[in-house]
Amino acid sequence: MHPESTNGTSGGAPAIPMAWLCAEYVADELLRTGALVEGGSLEYRAGRETLALTIYLCDATEGLAGVRTMSRIEEWLDLTAYGHPWSAWVVERLAAREERERGPGGAPDPDLALARESWRWLWRTELLAADLGEDEPWYPVAGAGTPVDEGERKWTPAWRLGLPLSHLAIHLF
């Protein structure tokens, strides 16, 4: 897939979405190392896309250099933790990046295009998963009421399944 634009620094060649590709690579490595779900499954893709989006959007200006620093890993854990308004955070970050792209001198960003496509897939794709409840955390809490009935299933947006997978994969790293 070739991006539709160039960034002006490559002599007219298409811009390469390196920030997104690096984020996706790191997410893939974390999920494969954690071995939480079978590679190639929709659940795996949900986890990879969720984690890649998290990594890409929390990257400010320094790129993915120093990706294994503890502060970066702690940030990813905080962003994917239960109770963090992850979907609202994604919408806010994407909007900020789109605003920069539309600003004076802003050029189309192939990384942002792939991030937008990933978010659309995560939002529109629904997976049949255990009903984790809307008010209950997705991890067991001592004395938190009734346990989750993993036999009860419901359709849920892919990011809702990808978020706990991402969090657990980071934890296992």
PDB file of C-alpha atoms in Angstrom:
ATOM      1  CA  MET A   1       0.000   0.000   0.000  1.00  0.00           C
ATOM      2  CA  HIS A   2       1.447   3.339  -1.030  1.00  0.00           C
ATOM      3  CA  PRO A   3       0.477   6.530   0.784  1.00  0.00           C
ATOM      4  CA  GLU A   4      -1.184   9.113  -1.423  1.00  0.00           C
ATOM      5  CA  SER A   5       1.266  11.895  -0.617  1.00  0.00           C
ATOM      6  CA  THR A   6       4.864  12.739   0.021  1.00  0.00           C
ATOM      7  CA  ASN A   7       6.318  14.660   2.921  1.00  0.00           C
ATOM      8  CA  GLY A   8       8.654  16.742   0.781  1.00  0.00           C
ATOM      9  CA  THR A   9      11.859  15.242   2.156  1.00  0.00           C
ATOM     10  CA  SER A  10      12.101  12.131   0.062  1.00  0.00           C
ATOM     11  CA  GLY A  11      12.622  13.650  -3.370  1.00  0.00           C
ATOM     12  CA  GLY A  12       9.067  12.939  -4.489  1.00  0.00           C
ATOM     13  CA  ALA A  13       8.932   9.334  -3.278  1.00  0.00           C
ATOM     14  CA  PRO A  14       5.976   8.318  -1.120  1.00  0.00           C
ATOM     15  CA  ALA A  15       6.379   9.022   2.592  1.00  0.00           C
ATOM     16  CA  ILE A  16       6.909   5.892   4.676  1.00  0.00           C
ATOM     17  CA  PRO A  17       4.807   5.648   7.862  1.00  0.00           C
ATOM     18  CA  MET A  18       7.753   4.656  10.069  1.00  0.00           C
ATOM     19  CA  ALA A  19       6.255   5.813  13.399  1.00  0.00           C
ATOM     20  CA  TRP A  20       3.147   3.688  12.853  1.00  0.00           C
ATOM     21  CA  LEU A  21       5.097   0.694  11.560  1.00  0.00           C
ATOM     22  CA  CYS A  22       7.424   0.850  14.600  1.00  0.00           C
ATOM     23  CA  ALA A  23       4.468   1.075  16.991  1.00  0.00           C
ATOM     24  CA  GLU A  24       2.798  -1.878  15.276  1.00  0.00           C
ATOM     25  CA  TYR A  25       6.028  -3.893  15.431  1.00  0.00           C
ATOM     26  CA  VAL A  26       6.473  -3.246  19.166  1.00  0.00           C
ATOM     27  CA  ALA A  27       2.819  -4.134  19.804  1.00  0.00           C
ATOM     28  CA  ASP A  28       3.184  -7.345  17.806  1.00  0.00           C
ATOM     29  CA  GLU A  29       6.328  -8.331  19.731  1.00  0.00           C
ATOM     30  CA  LEU A  30       4.657  -7.689  23.092  1.00  0.00           C
ATOM     31  CA  LEU A  31       1.608  -9.767  22.175  1.00  0.00           C
ATOM     32  CA  ARG A  32       3.606 -12.625  20.676  1.00  0.00           C
ATOM     33  CA  THR A  33       5.869 -12.729  23.735  1.00  0.00           C
ATOM     34  CA  GLY A  34       2.861 -12.773  26.071  1.00  0.00           C
ATOM     35  CA  ALA A  35       1.237 -15.633  24.112  1.00  0.00           C
ATOM     36  CA  LEU A  36      -2.195 -14.631  25.399  1.00  0.00           C
ATOM     37  CA  VAL A  37      -4.126 -15.439  22.219  1.00  0.00           C
ATOM     38  CA  GLU A  38      -3.358 -17.267  19.006  1.00  0.00           C
ATOM     39  CA  GLY A  39      -1.534 -15.141  16.432  1.00  0.00           C
ATOM     40  CA  GLY A  40      -3.621 -14.420  13.373  1.00  0.00           C
ATOM     41  CA  SER A  41      -6.918 -14.468  15.283  1.00  0.00           C
ATOM     42  CA  LEU A  42      -9.258 -11.482  15.422  1.00  0.00           C
ATOM     43  CA  GLU A  43      -8.600 -11.258  19.154  1.00  0.00           C
ATOM     44  CA  TYR A  44      -4.874 -11.001  18.450  1.00  0.00           C
ATOM     45  CA  ARG A  45      -5.462  -8.267  15.886  1.00  0.00           C
ATOM     46  CA  ALA A  46      -7.670  -6.393  18.352  1.00  0.00           C
ATOM     47  CA  GLY A  47      -4.873  -6.492  20.928  1.00  0.00           C
ATOM     48  CA  ARG A  48      -2.195  -5.522  18.413  1.00  0.00           C
ATOM     49  CA  GLU A  49      -4.177  -2.623  16.953  1.00  0.00           C
ATOM     50  CA  THR A  50      -5.149  -1.351  20.413  1.00  0.00           C
ATOM     51  CA  LEU A  51      -1.590  -1.506  21.675  1.00  0.00           C
ATOM     52  CA  ALA A  52      -0.114  -0.015  18.484  1.00  0.00           C
ATOM     53  CA  LEU A  53      -2.562   2.872  18.676  1.00  0.00           C
ATOM     54  CA  THR A  54      -1.649   3.433  22.320  1.00  0.00           C
ATOM     55  CA  ILE A  55       2.070   3.388  21.562  1.00  0.00           C
ATOM     56  CA  TYR A  56       1.732   5.644  18.524  1.00  0.00           C
ATOM     57  CA  LEU A  57      -0.508   8.218  20.197  1.00  0.00           C
ATOM     58  CA  CYS A  58       1.471   8.525  23.422  1.00  0.00           C
ATOM     59  CA  ASP A  59       4.628   9.163  21.406  1.00  0.00           C
ATOM     60  CA  ALA A  60       5.225  12.909  21.564  1.00  0.00           C
ATOM     61  CA  THR A  61       8.328  14.051  19.690  1.00  0.00           C
ATOM     62  CA  GLU A  62      11.119  11.685  20.636  1.00  0.00           C
ATOM     63  CA  GLY A  63       9.882   8.792  18.517  1.00  0.00           C
ATOM     64  CA  LEU A  64      10.198   5.244  19.738  1.00  0.00           C
ATOM     65  CA  ALA A  65      13.821   5.646  20.806  1.00  0.00           C
ATOM     66  CA  GLY A  66      14.195   4.266  24.282  1.00  0.00           C
ATOM     67  CA  VAL A  67      11.018   2.245  23.849  1.00  0.00           C
ATOM     68  CA  ARG A  68      11.925  -0.070  26.725  1.00  0.00           C
ATOM     69  CA  THR A  69      12.365   2.614  29.336  1.00  0.00           C
ATOM     70  CA  MET A  70      10.360   1.975  32.467  1.00  0.00           C
ATOM     71  CA  SER A  71       8.569   5.328  32.259  1.00  0.00           C
ATOM     72  CA  ARG A  72       7.302   4.481  28.760  1.00  0.00           C
ATOM     73  CA  ILE A  73       6.099   1.049  29.868  1.00  0.00           C
ATOM     74  CA  GLU A  74       4.426   2.557  32.942  1.00  0.00           C
ATOM     75  CA  GLU A  75       2.671   5.074  30.693  1.00  0.00           C
ATOM     76  CA  TRP A  76       1.343   2.269  28.474  1.00  0.00           C
ATOM     77  CA  LEU A  77       0.175   0.356  31.552  1.00  0.00           C
ATOM     78  CA  ASP A  78      -1.642   3.433  32.857  1.00  0.00           C
ATOM     79  CA  LEU A  79      -3.291   4.121  29.497  1.00  0.00           C
ATOM     80  CA  THR A  80      -4.536   0.546  29.092  1.00  0.00           C
ATOM     81  CA  ALA A  81      -5.568   0.047  32.727  1.00  0.00           C
ATOM     82  CA  TYR A  82      -9.191  -0.522  33.662  1.00  0.00           C
ATOM     83  CA  GLY A  83     -10.922   2.748  34.390  1.00  0.00           C
ATOM     84  CA  HIS A  84      -8.814   4.886  32.075  1.00  0.00           C
ATOM     85  CA  PRO A  85     -11.064   6.493  29.446  1.00  0.00           C
ATOM     86  CA  TRP A  86      -8.982   4.987  26.647  1.00  0.00           C
ATOM     87  CA  SER A  87     -11.442   5.494  23.788  1.00  0.00           C
ATOM     88  CA  ALA A  88     -11.954   9.173  24.684  1.00  0.00           C
ATOM     89  CA  TRP A  89      -8.169   9.572  24.966  1.00  0.00           C
ATOM     90  CA  VAL A  90      -7.722   8.090  21.469  1.00  0.00           C
ATOM     91  CA  VAL A  91     -10.338  10.399  19.958  1.00  0.00           C
ATOM     92  CA  GLU A  92      -8.718  13.421  21.635  1.00  0.00           C
ATOM     93  CA  ARG A  93      -5.189  12.499  20.510  1.00  0.00           C
ATOM     94  CA  LEU A  94      -6.256  11.740  16.938  1.00  0.00           C
ATOM     95  CA  ALA A  95      -8.080  15.074  16.767  1.00  0.00           C
ATOM     96  CA  ALA A  96      -4.987  16.928  18.023  1.00  0.00           C
ATOM     97  CA  ARG A  97      -2.798  15.246  15.407  1.00  0.00           C
ATOM     98  CA  GLU A  98      -5.349  15.944  12.670  1.00  0.00           C
ATOM     99  CA  GLU A  99      -5.412  19.607  13.729  1.00  0.00           C
ATOM    100  CA  ARG A 100      -1.614  19.769  13.392  1.00  0.00           C
ATOM    101  CA  GLU A 101      -1.899  18.182   9.963  1.00  0.00           C
ATOM    102  CA  ARG A 102      -4.433  20.831   8.862  1.00  0.00           C
ATOM    103  CA  GLY A 103      -2.422  23.701  10.349  1.00  0.00           C
ATOM    104  CA  PRO A 104      -0.139  26.040   8.429  1.00  0.00           C
ATOM    105  CA  GLY A 105       2.601  24.064   6.754  1.00  0.00           C
ATOM    106  CA  GLY A 106       1.014  20.780   7.821  1.00  0.00           C
ATOM    107  CA  ALA A 107       1.553  17.999   5.334  1.00  0.00           C
ATOM    108  CA  PRO A 108      -0.526  14.827   5.094  1.00  0.00           C
ATOM    109  CA  ASP A 109       0.853  12.304   7.572  1.00  0.00           C
ATOM    110  CA  PRO A 110       0.888   8.662   6.400  1.00  0.00           C
ATOM    111  CA  ASP A 111       1.314   7.498  10.025  1.00  0.00           C
ATOM    112  CA  LEU A 112      -1.839   9.332  11.025  1.00  0.00           C
ATOM    113  CA  ALA A 113      -3.740   7.823   8.096  1.00  0.00           C
ATOM    114  CA  LEU A 114      -2.870   4.309   9.314  1.00  0.00           C
ATOM    115  CA  ALA A 115      -3.726   5.216  12.917  1.00  0.00           C
ATOM    116  CA  ARG A 116      -7.133   6.530  11.794  1.00  0.00           C
ATOM    117  CA  GLU A 117      -7.774   3.339   9.846  1.00  0.00           C
ATOM    118  CA  SER A 118      -6.796   1.249  12.862  1.00  0.00           C
ATOM    119  CA  TRP A 119      -9.189   3.207  15.086  1.00  0.00           C
ATOM    120  CA  ARG A 120     -12.023   2.758  12.564  1.00  0.00           C
ATOM    121  CA  TRP A 121     -11.393  -0.995  12.509  1.00  0.00           C
ATOM    122  CA  LEU A 122     -11.283  -1.214  16.317  1.00  0.00           C
ATOM    123  CA  TRP A 123     -14.506   0.776  16.658  1.00  0.00           C
ATOM    124  CA  ARG A 124     -16.510  -0.862  13.869  1.00  0.00           C
ATOM    125  CA  THR A 125     -15.431  -4.491  14.298  1.00  0.00           C
ATOM    126  CA  GLU A 126     -17.340  -6.401  16.923  1.00  0.00           C
ATOM    127  CA  LEU A 127     -16.131  -9.617  18.505  1.00  0.00           C
ATOM    128  CA  LEU A 128     -18.095 -12.187  20.467  1.00  0.00           C
ATOM    129  CA  ALA A 129     -16.437 -12.236  23.885  1.00  0.00           C
ATOM    130  CA  ALA A 130     -17.156 -13.013  27.509  1.00  0.00           C
ATOM    131  CA  ASP A 131     -19.454 -10.401  28.999  1.00  0.00           C
ATOM    132  CA  LEU A 132     -17.127  -8.534  31.318  1.00  0.00           C
ATOM    133  CA  GLY A 133     -19.890  -6.175  32.363  1.00  0.00           C
ATOM    134  CA  GLU A 134     -19.988  -2.442  31.933  1.00  0.00           C
ATOM    135  CA  ASP A 135     -19.458  -1.578  35.597  1.00  0.00           C
ATOM    136  CA  GLU A 136     -17.141  -4.387  36.641  1.00  0.00           C
ATOM    137  CA  PRO A 137     -13.395  -4.306  36.021  1.00  0.00           C
ATOM    138  CA  TRP A 138     -11.995  -6.728  33.469  1.00  0.00           C
ATOM    139  CA  TYR A 139      -9.645  -8.194  36.053  1.00  0.00           C
ATOM    140  CA  PRO A 140     -10.676 -10.058  39.231  1.00  0.00           C
ATOM    141  CA  VAL A 141     -10.899  -7.948  42.370  1.00  0.00           C
ATOM    142  CA  ALA A 142     -11.157  -9.557  45.801  1.00  0.00           C
ATOM    143  CA  GLY A 143     -14.650  -9.047  47.180  1.00  0.00           C
ATOM    144  CA  ALA A 144     -15.911  -7.275  44.045  1.00  0.00           C
ATOM    145  CA  GLY A 145     -19.300  -8.969  43.978  1.00  0.00           C
ATOM    146  CA  THR A 146     -20.268 -11.738  41.614  1.00  0.00           C
ATOM    147  CA  PRO A 147     -17.609 -13.350  39.453  1.00  0.00           C
ATOM    148  CA  VAL A 148     -17.735 -12.938  35.687  1.00  0.00           C
ATOM    149  CA  ASP A 149     -19.578 -15.766  33.938  1.00  0.00           C
ATOM    150  CA  GLU A 150     -17.186 -16.500  31.082  1.00  0.00           C
ATOM    151  CA  GLY A 151     -19.859 -18.644  29.407  1.00  0.00           C
ATOM    152  CA  GLU A 152     -22.063 -15.604  28.877  1.00  0.00           C
ATOM    153  CA  ARG A 153     -21.026 -13.908  25.656  1.00  0.00           C
ATOM    154  CA  LYS A 154     -21.913 -10.667  23.934  1.00  0.00           C
ATOM    155  CA  TRP A 155     -20.825  -8.652  20.926  1.00  0.00           C
ATOM    156  CA  THR A 156     -18.395  -5.915  21.829  1.00  0.00           C
ATOM    157  CA  PRO A 157     -16.227  -3.455  19.876  1.00  0.00           C
ATOM    158  CA  ALA A 158     -12.779  -4.916  19.184  1.00  0.00           C
ATOM    159  CA  TRP A 159     -11.010  -2.265  21.272  1.00  0.00           C
ATOM    160  CA  ARG A 160     -12.875  -3.408  24.412  1.00  0.00           C
ATOM    161  CA  LEU A 161     -11.280  -6.835  24.042  1.00  0.00           C
ATOM    162  CA  GLY A 162      -7.963  -5.459  22.815  1.00  0.00           C
ATOM    163  CA  LEU A 163      -7.514  -3.197  25.824  1.00  0.00           C
ATOM    164  CA  PRO A 164      -7.182  -5.901  28.509  1.00  0.00           C
ATOM    165  CA  LEU A 165      -5.077  -8.023  26.117  1.00  0.00           C
ATOM    166  CA  SER A 166      -2.758  -5.068  25.621  1.00  0.00           C
ATOM    167  CA  HIS A 167      -2.539  -4.389  29.334  1.00  0.00           C
ATOM    168  CA  LEU A 168      -1.728  -8.007  30.144  1.00  0.00           C
ATOM    169  CA  ALA A 169       0.848  -8.242  27.342  1.00  0.00           C
ATOM    170  CA  ILE A 170       2.643  -5.177  28.714  1.00  0.00           C
ATOM    171  CA  HIS A 171       2.534  -6.668  32.209  1.00  0.00           C
ATOM    172  CA  LEU A 172       4.094  -9.912  30.967  1.00  0.00           C
ATOM    173  CA  PHE A 173       6.905  -8.038  29.237  1.00  0.00           C
TER     174      PHE A 173
END
